[in-house]
Coordinates of C-alpha atoms and ligand atoms in Angstrom, one line a residue:
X1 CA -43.2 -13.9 78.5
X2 CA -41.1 -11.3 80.2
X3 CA -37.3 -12.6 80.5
X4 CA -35.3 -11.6 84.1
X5 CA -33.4 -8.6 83.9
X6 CA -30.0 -8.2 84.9
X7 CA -29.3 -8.7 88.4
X8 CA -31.4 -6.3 90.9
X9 CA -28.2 -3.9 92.0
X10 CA -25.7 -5.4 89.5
X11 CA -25.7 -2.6 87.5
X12 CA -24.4 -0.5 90.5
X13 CA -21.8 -3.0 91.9
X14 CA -18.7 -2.3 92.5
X15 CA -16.2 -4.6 90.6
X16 CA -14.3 -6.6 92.8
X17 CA -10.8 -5.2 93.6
X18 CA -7.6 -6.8 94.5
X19 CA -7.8 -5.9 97.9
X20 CA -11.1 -7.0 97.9
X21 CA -11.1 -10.0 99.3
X22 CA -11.4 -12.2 103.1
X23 CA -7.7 -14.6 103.2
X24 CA -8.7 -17.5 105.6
X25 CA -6.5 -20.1 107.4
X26 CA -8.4 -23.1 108.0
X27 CA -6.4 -24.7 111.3
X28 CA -7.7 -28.0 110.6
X29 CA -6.0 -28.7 107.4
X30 CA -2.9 -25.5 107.7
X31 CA -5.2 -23.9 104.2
X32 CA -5.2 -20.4 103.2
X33 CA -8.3 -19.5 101.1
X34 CA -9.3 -16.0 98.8
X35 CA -12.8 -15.2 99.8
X36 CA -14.2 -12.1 97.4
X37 CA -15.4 -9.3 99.1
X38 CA -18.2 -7.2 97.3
X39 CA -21.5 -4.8 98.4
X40 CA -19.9 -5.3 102.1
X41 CA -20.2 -9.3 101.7
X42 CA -19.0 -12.1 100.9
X43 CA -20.9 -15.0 99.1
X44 CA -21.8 -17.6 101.8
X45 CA -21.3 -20.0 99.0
X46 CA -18.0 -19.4 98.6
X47 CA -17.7 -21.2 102.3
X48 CA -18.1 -24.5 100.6
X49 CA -14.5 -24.7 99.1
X50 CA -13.5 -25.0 102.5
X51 CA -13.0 -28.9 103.5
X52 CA -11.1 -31.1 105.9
X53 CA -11.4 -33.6 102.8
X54 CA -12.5 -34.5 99.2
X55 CA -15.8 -35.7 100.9
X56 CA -16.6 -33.3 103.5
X57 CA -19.4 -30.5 102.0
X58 CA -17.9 -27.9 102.9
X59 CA -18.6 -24.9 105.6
X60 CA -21.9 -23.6 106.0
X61 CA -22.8 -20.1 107.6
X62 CA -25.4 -20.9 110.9
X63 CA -27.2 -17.6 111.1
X64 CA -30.4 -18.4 113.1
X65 CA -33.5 -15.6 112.3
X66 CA -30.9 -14.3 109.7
X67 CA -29.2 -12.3 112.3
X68 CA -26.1 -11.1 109.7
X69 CA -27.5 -12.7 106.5
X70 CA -28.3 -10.5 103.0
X71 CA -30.8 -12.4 101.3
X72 CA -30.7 -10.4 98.2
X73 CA -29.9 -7.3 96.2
X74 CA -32.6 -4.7 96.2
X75 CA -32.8 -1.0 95.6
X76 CA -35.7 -0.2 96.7
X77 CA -35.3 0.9 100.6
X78 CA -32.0 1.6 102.5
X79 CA -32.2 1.8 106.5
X80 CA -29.5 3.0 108.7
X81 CA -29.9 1.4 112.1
X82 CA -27.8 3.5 114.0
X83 CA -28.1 6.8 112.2
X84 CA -31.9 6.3 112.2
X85 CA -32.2 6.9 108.5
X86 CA -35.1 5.4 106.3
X87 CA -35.2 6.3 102.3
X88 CA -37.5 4.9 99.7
X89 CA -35.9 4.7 96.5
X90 CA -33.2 7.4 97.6
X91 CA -36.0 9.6 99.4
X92 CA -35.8 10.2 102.7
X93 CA -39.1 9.3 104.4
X94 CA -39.5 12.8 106.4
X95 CA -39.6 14.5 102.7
X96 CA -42.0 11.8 101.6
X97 CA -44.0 12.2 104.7
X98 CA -44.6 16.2 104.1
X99 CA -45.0 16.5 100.3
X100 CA -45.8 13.1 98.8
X101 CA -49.7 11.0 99.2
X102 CA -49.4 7.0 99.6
X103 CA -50.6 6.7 96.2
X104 CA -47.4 8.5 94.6
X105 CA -45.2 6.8 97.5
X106 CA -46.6 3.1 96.5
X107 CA -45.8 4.2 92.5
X108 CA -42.4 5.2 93.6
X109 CA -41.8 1.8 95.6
X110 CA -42.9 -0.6 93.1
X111 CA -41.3 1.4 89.5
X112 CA -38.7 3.3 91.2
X113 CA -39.5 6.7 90.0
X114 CA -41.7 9.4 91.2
X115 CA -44.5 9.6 88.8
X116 CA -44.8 12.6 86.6
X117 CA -48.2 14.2 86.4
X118 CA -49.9 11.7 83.4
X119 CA -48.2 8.5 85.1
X120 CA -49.7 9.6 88.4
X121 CA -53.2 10.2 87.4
X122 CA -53.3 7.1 85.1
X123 CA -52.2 4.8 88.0
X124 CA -53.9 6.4 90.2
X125 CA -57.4 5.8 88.2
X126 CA -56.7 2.4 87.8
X127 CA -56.0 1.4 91.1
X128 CA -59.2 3.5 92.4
X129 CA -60.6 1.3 89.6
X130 CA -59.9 -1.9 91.4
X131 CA -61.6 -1.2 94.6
X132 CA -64.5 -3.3 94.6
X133 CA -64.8 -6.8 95.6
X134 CA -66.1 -9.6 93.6
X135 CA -69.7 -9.7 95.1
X136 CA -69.5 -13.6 96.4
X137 CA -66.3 -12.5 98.6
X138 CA -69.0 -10.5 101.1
X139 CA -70.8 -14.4 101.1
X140 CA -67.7 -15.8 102.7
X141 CA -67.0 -12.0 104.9
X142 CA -70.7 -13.0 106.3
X143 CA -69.3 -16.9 106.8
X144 CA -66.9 -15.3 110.0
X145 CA -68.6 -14.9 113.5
X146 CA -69.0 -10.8 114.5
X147 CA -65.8 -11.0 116.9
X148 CA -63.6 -12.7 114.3
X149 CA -59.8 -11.0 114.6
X150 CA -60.4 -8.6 111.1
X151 CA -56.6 -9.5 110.5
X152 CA -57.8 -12.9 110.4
X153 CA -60.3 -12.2 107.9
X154 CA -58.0 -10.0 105.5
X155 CA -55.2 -13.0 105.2
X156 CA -57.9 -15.7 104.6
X157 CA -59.8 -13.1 101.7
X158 CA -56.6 -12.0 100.3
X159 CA -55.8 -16.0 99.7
X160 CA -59.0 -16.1 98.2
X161 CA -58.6 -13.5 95.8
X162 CA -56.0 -15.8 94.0
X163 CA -59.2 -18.1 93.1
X164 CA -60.9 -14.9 91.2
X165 CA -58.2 -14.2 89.0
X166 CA -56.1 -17.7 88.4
X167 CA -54.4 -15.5 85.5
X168 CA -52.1 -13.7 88.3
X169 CA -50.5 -17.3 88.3
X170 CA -49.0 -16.0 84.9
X171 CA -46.3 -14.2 87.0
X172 CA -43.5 -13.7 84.6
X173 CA -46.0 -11.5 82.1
X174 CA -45.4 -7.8 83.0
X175 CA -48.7 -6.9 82.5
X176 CA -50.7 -9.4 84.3
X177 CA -48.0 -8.5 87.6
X178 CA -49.8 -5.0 86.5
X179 CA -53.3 -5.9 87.1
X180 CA -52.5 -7.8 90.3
X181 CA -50.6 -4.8 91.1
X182 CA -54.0 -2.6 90.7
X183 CA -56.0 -5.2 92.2
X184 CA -54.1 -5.9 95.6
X185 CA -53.2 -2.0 96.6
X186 CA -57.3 -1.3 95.2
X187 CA -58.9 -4.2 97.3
X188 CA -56.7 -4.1 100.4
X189 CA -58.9 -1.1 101.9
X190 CA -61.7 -2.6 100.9
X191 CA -61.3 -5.9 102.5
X192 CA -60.0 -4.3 105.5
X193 CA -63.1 -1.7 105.5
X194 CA -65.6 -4.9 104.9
X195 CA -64.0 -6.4 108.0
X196 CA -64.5 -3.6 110.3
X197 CA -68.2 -3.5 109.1
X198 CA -68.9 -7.3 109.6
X199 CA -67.4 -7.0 113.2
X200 CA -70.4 -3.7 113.5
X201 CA -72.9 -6.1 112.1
X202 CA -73.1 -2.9 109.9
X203 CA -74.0 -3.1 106.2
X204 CA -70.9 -3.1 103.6
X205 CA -70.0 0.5 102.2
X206 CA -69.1 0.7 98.4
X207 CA -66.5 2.9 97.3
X208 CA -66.5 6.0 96.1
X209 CA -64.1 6.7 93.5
X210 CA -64.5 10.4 93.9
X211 CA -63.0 10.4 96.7
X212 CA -59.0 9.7 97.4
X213 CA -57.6 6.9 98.2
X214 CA -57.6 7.2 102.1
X215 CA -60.9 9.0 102.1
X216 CA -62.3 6.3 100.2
X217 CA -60.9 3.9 102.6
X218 CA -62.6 6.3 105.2
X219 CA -65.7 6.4 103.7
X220 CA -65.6 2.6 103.5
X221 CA -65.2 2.2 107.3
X222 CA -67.9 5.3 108.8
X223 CA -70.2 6.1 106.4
X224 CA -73.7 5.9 107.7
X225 CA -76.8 7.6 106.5
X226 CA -75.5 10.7 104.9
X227 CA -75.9 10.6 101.0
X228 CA -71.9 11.6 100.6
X229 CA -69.7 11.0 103.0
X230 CA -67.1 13.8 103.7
X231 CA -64.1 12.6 105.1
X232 CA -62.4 14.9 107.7
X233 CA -58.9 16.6 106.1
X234 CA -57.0 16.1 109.0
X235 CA -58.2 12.9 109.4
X236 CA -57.4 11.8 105.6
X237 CA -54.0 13.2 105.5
X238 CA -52.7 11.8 109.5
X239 CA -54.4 8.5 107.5
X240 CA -52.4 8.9 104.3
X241 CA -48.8 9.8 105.9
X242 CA -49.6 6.5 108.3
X243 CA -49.6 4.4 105.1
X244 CA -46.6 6.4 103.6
X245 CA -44.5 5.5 106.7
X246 CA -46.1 1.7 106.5
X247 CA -45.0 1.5 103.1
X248 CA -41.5 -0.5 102.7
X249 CA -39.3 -1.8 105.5
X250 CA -36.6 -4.2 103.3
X251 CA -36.0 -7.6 104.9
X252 CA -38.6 -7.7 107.2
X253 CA -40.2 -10.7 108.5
X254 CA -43.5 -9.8 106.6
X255 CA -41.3 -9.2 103.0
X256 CA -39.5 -11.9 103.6
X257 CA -42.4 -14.0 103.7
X258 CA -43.6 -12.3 100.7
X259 CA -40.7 -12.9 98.9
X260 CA -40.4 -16.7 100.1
X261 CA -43.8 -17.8 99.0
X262 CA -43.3 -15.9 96.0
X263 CA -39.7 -17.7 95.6
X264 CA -41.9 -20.9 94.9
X265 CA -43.6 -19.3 92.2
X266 CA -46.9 -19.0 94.0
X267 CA -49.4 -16.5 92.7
X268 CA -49.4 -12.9 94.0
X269 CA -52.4 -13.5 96.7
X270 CA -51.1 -16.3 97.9
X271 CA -47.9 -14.5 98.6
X272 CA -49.5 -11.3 100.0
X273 CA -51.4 -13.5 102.7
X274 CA -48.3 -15.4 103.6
X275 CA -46.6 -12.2 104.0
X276 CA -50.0 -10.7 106.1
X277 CA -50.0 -13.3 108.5
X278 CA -46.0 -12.7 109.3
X279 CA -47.3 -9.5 110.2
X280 CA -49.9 -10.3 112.7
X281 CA -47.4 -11.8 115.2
X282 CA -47.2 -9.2 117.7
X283 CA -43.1 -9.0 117.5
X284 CA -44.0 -7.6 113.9
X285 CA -47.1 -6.0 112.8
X286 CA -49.2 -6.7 115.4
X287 CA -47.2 -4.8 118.2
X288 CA -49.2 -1.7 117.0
X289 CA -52.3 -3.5 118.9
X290 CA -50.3 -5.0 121.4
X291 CA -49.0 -1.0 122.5
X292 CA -52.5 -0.2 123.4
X293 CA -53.3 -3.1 125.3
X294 CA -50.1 -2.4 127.3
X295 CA -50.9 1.1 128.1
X296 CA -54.3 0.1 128.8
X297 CA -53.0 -2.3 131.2
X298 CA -50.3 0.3 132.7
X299 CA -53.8 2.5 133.5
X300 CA -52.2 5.2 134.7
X301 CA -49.1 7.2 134.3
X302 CA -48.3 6.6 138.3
X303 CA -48.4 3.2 137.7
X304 CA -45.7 3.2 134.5
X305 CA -42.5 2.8 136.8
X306 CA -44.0 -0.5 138.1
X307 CA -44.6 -1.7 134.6
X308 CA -41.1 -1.2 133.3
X309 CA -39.6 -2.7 136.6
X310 CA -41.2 -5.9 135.6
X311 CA -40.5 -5.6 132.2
X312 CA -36.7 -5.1 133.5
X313 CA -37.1 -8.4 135.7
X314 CA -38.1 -10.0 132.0
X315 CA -41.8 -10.4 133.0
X316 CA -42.5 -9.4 129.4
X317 CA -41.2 -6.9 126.9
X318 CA -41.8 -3.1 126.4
X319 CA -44.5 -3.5 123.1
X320 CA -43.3 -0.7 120.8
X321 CA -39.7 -0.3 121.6
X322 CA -36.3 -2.3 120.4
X323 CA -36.1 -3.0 116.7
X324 CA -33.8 -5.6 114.8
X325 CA -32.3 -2.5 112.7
X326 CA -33.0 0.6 114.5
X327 CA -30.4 1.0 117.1
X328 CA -31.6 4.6 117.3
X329 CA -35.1 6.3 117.1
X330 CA -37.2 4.8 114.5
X331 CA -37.7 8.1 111.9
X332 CA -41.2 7.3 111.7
X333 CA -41.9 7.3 115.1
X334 CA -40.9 10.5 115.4
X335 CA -43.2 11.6 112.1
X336 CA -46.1 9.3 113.7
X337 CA -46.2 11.2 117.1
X338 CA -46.3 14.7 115.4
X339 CA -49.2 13.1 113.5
X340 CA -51.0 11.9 116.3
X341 CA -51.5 15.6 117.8
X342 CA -52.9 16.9 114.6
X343 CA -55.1 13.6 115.1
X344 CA -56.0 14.7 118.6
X345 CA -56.8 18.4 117.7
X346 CA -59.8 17.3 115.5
X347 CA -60.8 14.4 118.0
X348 CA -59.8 15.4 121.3
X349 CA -56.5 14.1 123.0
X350 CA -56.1 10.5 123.7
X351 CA -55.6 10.1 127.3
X352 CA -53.7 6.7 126.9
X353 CA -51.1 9.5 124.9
X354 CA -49.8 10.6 128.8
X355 CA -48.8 7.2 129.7
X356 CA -47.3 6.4 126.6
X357 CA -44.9 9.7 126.8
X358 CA -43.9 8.6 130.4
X359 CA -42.9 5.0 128.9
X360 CA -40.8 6.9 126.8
X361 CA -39.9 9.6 128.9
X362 CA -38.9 6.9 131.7
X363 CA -37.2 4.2 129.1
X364 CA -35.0 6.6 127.4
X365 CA -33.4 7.1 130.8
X366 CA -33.4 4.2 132.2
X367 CA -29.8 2.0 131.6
X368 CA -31.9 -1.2 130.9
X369 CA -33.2 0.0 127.7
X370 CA -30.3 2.8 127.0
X371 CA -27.9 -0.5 127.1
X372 CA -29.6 -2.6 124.2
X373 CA -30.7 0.2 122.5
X374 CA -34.1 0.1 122.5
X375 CA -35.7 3.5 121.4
X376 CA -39.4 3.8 120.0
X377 CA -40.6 2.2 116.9
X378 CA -43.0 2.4 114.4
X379 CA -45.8 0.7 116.3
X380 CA -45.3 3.0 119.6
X381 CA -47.2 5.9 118.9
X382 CA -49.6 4.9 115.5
X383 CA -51.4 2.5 117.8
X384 CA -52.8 6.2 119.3
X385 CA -54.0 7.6 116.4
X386 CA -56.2 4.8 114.8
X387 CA -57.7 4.6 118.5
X388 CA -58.4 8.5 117.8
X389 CA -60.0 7.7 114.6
X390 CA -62.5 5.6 116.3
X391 CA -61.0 2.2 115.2
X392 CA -60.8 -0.6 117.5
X393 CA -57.6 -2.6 118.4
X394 CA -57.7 -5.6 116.3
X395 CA -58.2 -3.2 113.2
X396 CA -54.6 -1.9 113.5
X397 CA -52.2 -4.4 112.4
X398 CA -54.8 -4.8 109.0
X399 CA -54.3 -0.5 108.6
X400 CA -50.5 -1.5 108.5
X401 CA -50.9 -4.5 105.7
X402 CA -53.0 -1.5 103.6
X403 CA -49.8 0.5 103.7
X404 CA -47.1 -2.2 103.7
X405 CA -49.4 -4.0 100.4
X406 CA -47.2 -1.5 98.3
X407 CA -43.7 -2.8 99.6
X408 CA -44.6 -5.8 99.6
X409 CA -45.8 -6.3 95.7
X410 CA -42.4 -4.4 94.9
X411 CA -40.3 -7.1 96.7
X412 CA -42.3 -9.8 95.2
X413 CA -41.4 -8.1 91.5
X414 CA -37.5 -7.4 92.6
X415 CA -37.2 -11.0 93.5
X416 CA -38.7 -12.3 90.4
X417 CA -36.4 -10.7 88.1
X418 CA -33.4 -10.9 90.1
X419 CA -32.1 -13.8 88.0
X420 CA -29.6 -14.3 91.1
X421 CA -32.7 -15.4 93.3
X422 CA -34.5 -19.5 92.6
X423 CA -36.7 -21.1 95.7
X424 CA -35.6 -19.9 98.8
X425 CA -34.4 -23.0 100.9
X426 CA -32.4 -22.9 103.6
X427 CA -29.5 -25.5 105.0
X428 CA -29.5 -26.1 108.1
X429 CA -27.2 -27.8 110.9
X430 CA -28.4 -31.5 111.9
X431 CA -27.8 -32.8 115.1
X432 CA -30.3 -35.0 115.7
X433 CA -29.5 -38.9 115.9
X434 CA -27.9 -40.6 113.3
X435 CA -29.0 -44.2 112.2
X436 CA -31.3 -46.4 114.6
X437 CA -33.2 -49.7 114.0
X438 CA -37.1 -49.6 113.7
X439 CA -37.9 -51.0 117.2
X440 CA -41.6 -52.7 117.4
X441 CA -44.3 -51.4 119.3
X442 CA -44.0 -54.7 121.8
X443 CA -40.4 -54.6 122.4
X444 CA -40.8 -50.2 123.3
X445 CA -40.9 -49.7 126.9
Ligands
SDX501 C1 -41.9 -3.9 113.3 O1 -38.1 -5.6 110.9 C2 -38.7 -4.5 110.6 O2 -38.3 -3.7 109.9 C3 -40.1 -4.5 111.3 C4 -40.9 -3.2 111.2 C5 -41.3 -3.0 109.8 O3 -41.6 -1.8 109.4 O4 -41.5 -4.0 109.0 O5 -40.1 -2.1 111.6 C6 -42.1 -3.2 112.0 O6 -42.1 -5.1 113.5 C7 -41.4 -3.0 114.5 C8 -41.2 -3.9 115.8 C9 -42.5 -4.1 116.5 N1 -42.4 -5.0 117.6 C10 -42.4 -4.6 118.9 O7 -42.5 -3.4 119.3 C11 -42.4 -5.8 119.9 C12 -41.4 -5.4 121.0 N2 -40.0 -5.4 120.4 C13 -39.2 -6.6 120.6 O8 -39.9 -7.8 120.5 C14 -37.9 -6.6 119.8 O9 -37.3 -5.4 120.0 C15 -38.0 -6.9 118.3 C16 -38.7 -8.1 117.9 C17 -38.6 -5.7 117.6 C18 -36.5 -7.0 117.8 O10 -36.0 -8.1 118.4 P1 -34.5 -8.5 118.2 O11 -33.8 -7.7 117.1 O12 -34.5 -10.0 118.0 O13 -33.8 -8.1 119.5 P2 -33.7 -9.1 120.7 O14 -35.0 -9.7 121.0 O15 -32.5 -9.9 120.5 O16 -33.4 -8.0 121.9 C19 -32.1 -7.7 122.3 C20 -32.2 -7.5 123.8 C21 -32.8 -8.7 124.5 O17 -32.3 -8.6 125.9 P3 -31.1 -9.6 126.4 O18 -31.5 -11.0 126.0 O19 -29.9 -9.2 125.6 O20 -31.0 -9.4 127.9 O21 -33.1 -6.4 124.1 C22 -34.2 -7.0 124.8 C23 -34.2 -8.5 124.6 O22 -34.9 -9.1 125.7 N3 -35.4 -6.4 124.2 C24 -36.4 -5.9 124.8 C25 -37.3 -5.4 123.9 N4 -36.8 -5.6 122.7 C26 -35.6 -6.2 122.8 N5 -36.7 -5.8 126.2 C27 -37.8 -5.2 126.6 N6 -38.7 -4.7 125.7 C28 -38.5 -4.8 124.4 N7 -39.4 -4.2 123.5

């Protein structure tokens, strides 16, 4: 039984100087109060010594959709909004991007480290060695009609995957978290590749552990007759650097679903598909699918001044631009649409990729978005490529839960042994009636 560690960050803070500190004057009762400052905060708790009176409880922060709220300490990815900066573990995701694979970025996210040579081939055999699904999962794969939503399909078999190994309820034994560990970032392409085939009505391609772990997941989704399937270079590495930049995100919606299932103590799975369906929503995850549709329904680059006017007049937002953090252009949007031509050399240009440059040629100008801030994001361009690739819409919020598996498992792990985190459970502020008398059904109106 594995013990907590010391607090996630604590080794690195700062110790709380004299000058430190918030001095408030409460004008209801004339009180001066020493809030701490440290890491840039102060503890919301600390709130509660303020009181009108011996029984009030105290002051509460009201930050609705966490707005100006840390929810924890974590070192694992560090985003600056304005500067458009974006490191894993210290790395900036441009180097990542050029010399690392997803494999060697998901063992960096979740241990900290780059891997050195050994450490890389052993994890990477073992999570090649966790690709295949228990055979009765494709029974319930078979149970969804041809046109179910494959995003739908990977939260429900993720959940189920908690029923195939009830040990990854064990969650505080460091080897068991290991296992999972293998298990989720194996099976996730797997799932997702199942998926696609079911909505084919094609038959279910094995993997091959020969190949790497985005030509696997390649192989998964086009194989067809040939004896060995052969995935395309270009195509494997424009795959592999989608999942790198897909990898972490701190505090978003999806992690911090993943970290708030897992808060309860519920089992890996469980907390993986809680954090997968926070992704689907198409304000998260699932703008990637809702970019195309846009485009598709801009049609033509003529008709993209039209669009934005009535996204200006608030007819609907501009899918694939704004972000909650980047008040600048999203790093990996500018990584994806350097991708995407590579894509396009080996599979022809993607004519939707016209209308999409005069959305952003036309929105960067325009005072509407230049005003909020709203610059490209993440899910602006990638939506492109996987069209490229030959995948359909609905599969590309699931090739974004492939990549984001890895940040999300090291979240779940950095929340566990943060002995500073319990159950997540927010306050809240109650304004709703106070007491009434039960009034029976023949005397309501
Ligand atoms: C991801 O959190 C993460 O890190 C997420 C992510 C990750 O890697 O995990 O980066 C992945 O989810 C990227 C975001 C993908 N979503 C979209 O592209 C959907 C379109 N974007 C918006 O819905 C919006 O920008 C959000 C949800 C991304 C951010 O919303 P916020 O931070 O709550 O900002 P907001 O809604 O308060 O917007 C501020 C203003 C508002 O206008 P006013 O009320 O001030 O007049 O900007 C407007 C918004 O209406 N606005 C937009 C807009 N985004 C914000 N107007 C038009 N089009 C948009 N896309």
């Amino acid at each position: 039984m594995e013990k907590p560690s010391s607090a996630a960050g604590s080794a690195e803070v700062r110790p709380v100087q004299q000058q430190d500190s918030l001095t408030v004057v409460d004008n209801r009762t004339g009180k001066r109060y020493e809030l701490p400052i440290q890491n840039g905060c102060i503890r919301t708790n600390d709130l509660r010594k303020i009181k009108v009176n011996d029984d009030d409880f105290g002051l509460m922060s009201y930050d609705p959709a966490f707005l100006n709220t840390a929810s924890c300490i974590s070192k694992i990815t560090f985003i600056d909004g304005d500067r458009g900066i974006l490191r894993y573990r210290g790395y900036p995701i441009e180097v990542l991007a050029e010399k690392s694979t997803f494999l060697e970025t998901a063992y960096l996210i979740t241990h900290g480290e780059l891997p050195n040579r050994s450490q890389l081939s052993d994890w990477a055999f073992h999570v090649t060695h966790h690709t295949f699904l228990h055979e009765s999962i494709k029974k319930f794969l078979d149970g969804f009609h041809y046109d179910a939503h494959p995003m739908s399909m990977l939260i429900s078999t993720v959940a189920a995957l908690s029923t195939f190994y009830p040990e990854s309820k064990d969650i505080f034994n460091a080897e068991s978290r290991k296992k999972q560990t293998y298990r989720l970032l194996g099976k996730m392409p797997t799932i997702a590749a199942f998926s696609y085939r079911h909505s084919l009505g094609l038959p279910f391609v094995y993997p091959d552990n020969e190949l790497s772990y985005t030509g696997n997941f390649l192989n998964m989704l086009f194989k067809t007759t040939e004896i060995k399937y052969r995935p395309n270079p270009a195509l494997e590495r424009a795959l592999d650097i989608l999942f790198i930049l897909h990898a972490d995100h701190e505090q978003n919606c999806s992690t911090s679903a993943m970290r708030g299932v897992g808060s309860s103590h519920a089992d890996p799975y469980c907390a993986t598909a809680a954090a997968a369906a926070a992704l689907y929503g198409p304000l998260h995850g699932g703008a990637n699918e809702a970019v195309l549709r846009m485009l598709m329904e801009i049609g033509s680059v003529q008709k993209v001044t039209e669009y934005i006017k009535r996204v200006k007049a608030g007819e609907g937002k501009l899918m694939g631009f704004g972000h909650r953090v980047y008040k600048n252009y999203d790093p990996r949007a500018k990584i994806i649409k350097r991708a995407a031509y590579e894509v396009f050399d080996v599979m022809g240009r993607n004519p939707l990729l016209d209308i999409a440059l005069e959305v952003e040629r036309i929105a960067l100008e325009d005072e509407y978005f230049v005003s909020r801030r709203l610059y490209p994001n993440v899910d602006f361009y990638s939506g492109l490529i996987y069209q490229s690739m030959g995948l359909p819409m609905t599969m590309f919020p699931v090739l974004f839960a492939i990549g984001r598996t890895a940040g999300w498992i090291a979240q779940w792990e950095e929340m566990l042994l943060d002995p500073e985190q319990k159950i997540a459970r927010p306050r809240q502020v109650y304004l709703g009636y106070g007491q009434r008398d039960y009034v029976s059904l023949d005397e309501r109106i």
